[in-house]
Amino acid sequence: MKVVIVGGVAGGATAAARIRRLDENAKVTVFERSHYISYANCGLPYYIGEVITDQQDLTLQSPESFNRRFQVDMKVRHEVTAIHPDRKTVSVTNLETGEEFEEPYDKLLLSPGAKPVLPRLTGMDADQLFTLRTVEDTLRIKDYIDTHHPKSVVLAGGGFIGLELAENLRELGIDVTIVQRPKQLMNPFDPDMAALIQAEMRRNGVKLALGHTVEGFVKKENGVDVLLKDQNPIHADMVILAIGVAPDSKLAKDAGLELGIKNSIVVNDKMETSIPDIYAVGDAVQVKHAVTGQDALISLAGPANKQGRIAADNICGRDSHFLGSQGSSVLKVFDLTAASTGINETNARKAGLDVDSVILSPMSHAGYYPDGKVMTMKVVFEKGTYRLLGAQIVGYEGVDKRIDVLATAIHNKMNAIDLKDLDLAYAPPYSSAKDPVNMAGFMIENIQEGILKQWHLSDLEEIRKNPDVNVLDVRTPEEYNAGHIEGFPNIPVDELRDRLGELDPSKPIYVICQSGLRSYIACRILEGNGFDCYNFAGGYRFYDDVTHERQLVEMATDCGMDR
């Protein structure tokens, strides 16, 4: 059997190695147009920031080492220019010599990946403009920084690459501005959770121009002007475009393969395309979202590796199936860790789901053990069924552990209430006897049983307009005086039973505390005394962080500059 693979890196290289492990006699050839057949995409920003100092650490395998281990013919600097399904060949150009030839195949696997989105704007030919996708891109950016010593950079785009680059460039002492059309960073997160990420970026000196559209670039002697719609341009020494990626599917389109979202390659759960004996994997393919069942594009290394293995299995006559992707991800944001899995509340509502969420601020480990850090968790579930839909966590320690537990629960289609029953490891340096994941389950069970009723930040304006409600802050006077929601009177929870006469039991009451725990206790007291009580999801700490960040974004939108 002759197998031709187009593209290395995550999907292609994984498939090549798996095919060899399953079939010692298969003839496998990989064509890769870059110099590198297997490299750490996710590590590229960290080489620019000199966290990874040895260029060789980026390349997981060389063509020579891969061939020695797996007897796979790795052809770097070879570009496949056309597929001929009728005669089962591909056209190939040797980019070093210009030689052109056709290569036959019995099975063909496409792993072309995704390419940076390059908008059609003026000034795109400026020498100071860069994109980041390959090792070669990384080396160009690193060489430019080492040679020209830029003092400022504009990053167009606020996704994974943009944030990782921002951190690494700041560590080099470069002034960084992120320009992003949406009014938030990191679309996998809801705006309220993204606000916590944005605050950390600002704390570390990254300027944010959110809600602004880049309209072009003008090359200057001392750098480049980034032109913004209806705003003054931003000047920088260099610009890196990280607007996003699109499937690199021209080969597939020209060959007549069925295409889907944004011209992605349509495959079934065996990674088979619409043409027999042609498979496709990685960032170029359309997948099913594991939570919604809807078609999706999810450009992450984990799914690409799994797809490469599954395609290899099926090429070798086995029966493997890709179950979909739920977009589990984790990101280092200076001192913070931000992670998500499943779908957020925003996208759940767009998908037509009736959803609710719990927001909690547990410690990373037992409170009595030194150096515990607060994390903020948001767990999204479907009303009525309590189906677990997604989660987002922003914090310092233990974030990755909890998101992986929640990702596993979603994958296994657990009910959100079942989180309370998970038997999770505990010792004071690592967790609490009631782990944060368990706590989310307890809260959702309380909602199901009517013990907990919530109000959210989105409800605040309606509550303020309604004269027929009570509002109450149950923190200490010291906390209250340090900051509170205008119009919310203060009765500390420990004084509440003695001061019930100050409240009108005929009106529903909306309660807040610092994290949500004391206000829940207050609600139980009030419910026990005939009140209809609602607890604020997230607490005042969450309210203050989110509203403060929203004000900064709106101010920047109005005046065209970051504050």
PDB file of C-alpha atoms in Angstrom, residues 459-472 486-489 504 506-510 532 534:
ATOM      1  CA  ASP A 459     -30.382  41.607  35.606  1.00  0.00           C
ATOM      2  CA  LEU A 460     -29.011  44.612  37.508  1.00  0.00           C
ATOM      3  CA  GLU A 461     -30.522  47.421  35.444  1.00  0.00           C
ATOM      4  CA  GLU A 462     -34.014  45.911  35.584  1.00  0.00           C
ATOM      5  CA  ILE A 463     -33.691  45.412  39.328  1.00  0.00           C
ATOM      6  CA  ARG A 464     -32.642  49.049  39.781  1.00  0.00           C
ATOM      7  CA  LYS A 465     -35.661  50.242  37.818  1.00  0.00           C
ATOM      8  CA  ASN A 466     -38.116  48.161  39.844  1.00  0.00           C
ATOM      9  CA  PRO A 467     -39.457  49.944  42.954  1.00  0.00           C
ATOM     10  CA  ASP A 468     -41.122  46.766  44.184  1.00  0.00           C
ATOM     11  CA  VAL A 469     -37.970  44.915  45.235  1.00  0.00           C
ATOM     12  CA  ASN A 470     -35.530  44.915  48.132  1.00  0.00           C
ATOM     13  CA  VAL A 471     -31.776  44.984  47.509  1.00  0.00           C
ATOM     14  CA  LEU A 472     -29.163  44.187  50.137  1.00  0.00           C
ATOM     15  CA  GLU A 486     -25.119  52.256  44.418  1.00  0.00           C
ATOM     16  CA  GLY A 487     -28.511  51.892  46.085  1.00  0.00           C
ATOM     17  CA  PHE A 488     -27.742  48.634  47.920  1.00  0.00           C
ATOM     18  CA  PRO A 489     -28.029  49.129  51.694  1.00  0.00           C
ATOM     19  CA  ASP A 504     -40.246  44.429  53.506  1.00  0.00           C
ATOM     20  CA  SER A 506     -43.800  41.396  50.672  1.00  0.00           C
ATOM     21  CA  LYS A 507     -41.105  42.267  48.116  1.00  0.00           C
ATOM     22  CA  PRO A 508     -38.520  39.936  46.556  1.00  0.00           C
ATOM     23  CA  ILE A 509     -35.018  40.663  47.778  1.00  0.00           C
ATOM     24  CA  TYR A 510     -31.793  40.617  45.742  1.00  0.00           C
ATOM     25  CA  ASP A 532     -38.399  35.529  48.350  1.00  0.00           C
ATOM     26  CA  TYR A 534     -32.190  35.833  45.069  1.00  0.00           C
TER      27      TYR A 534
END
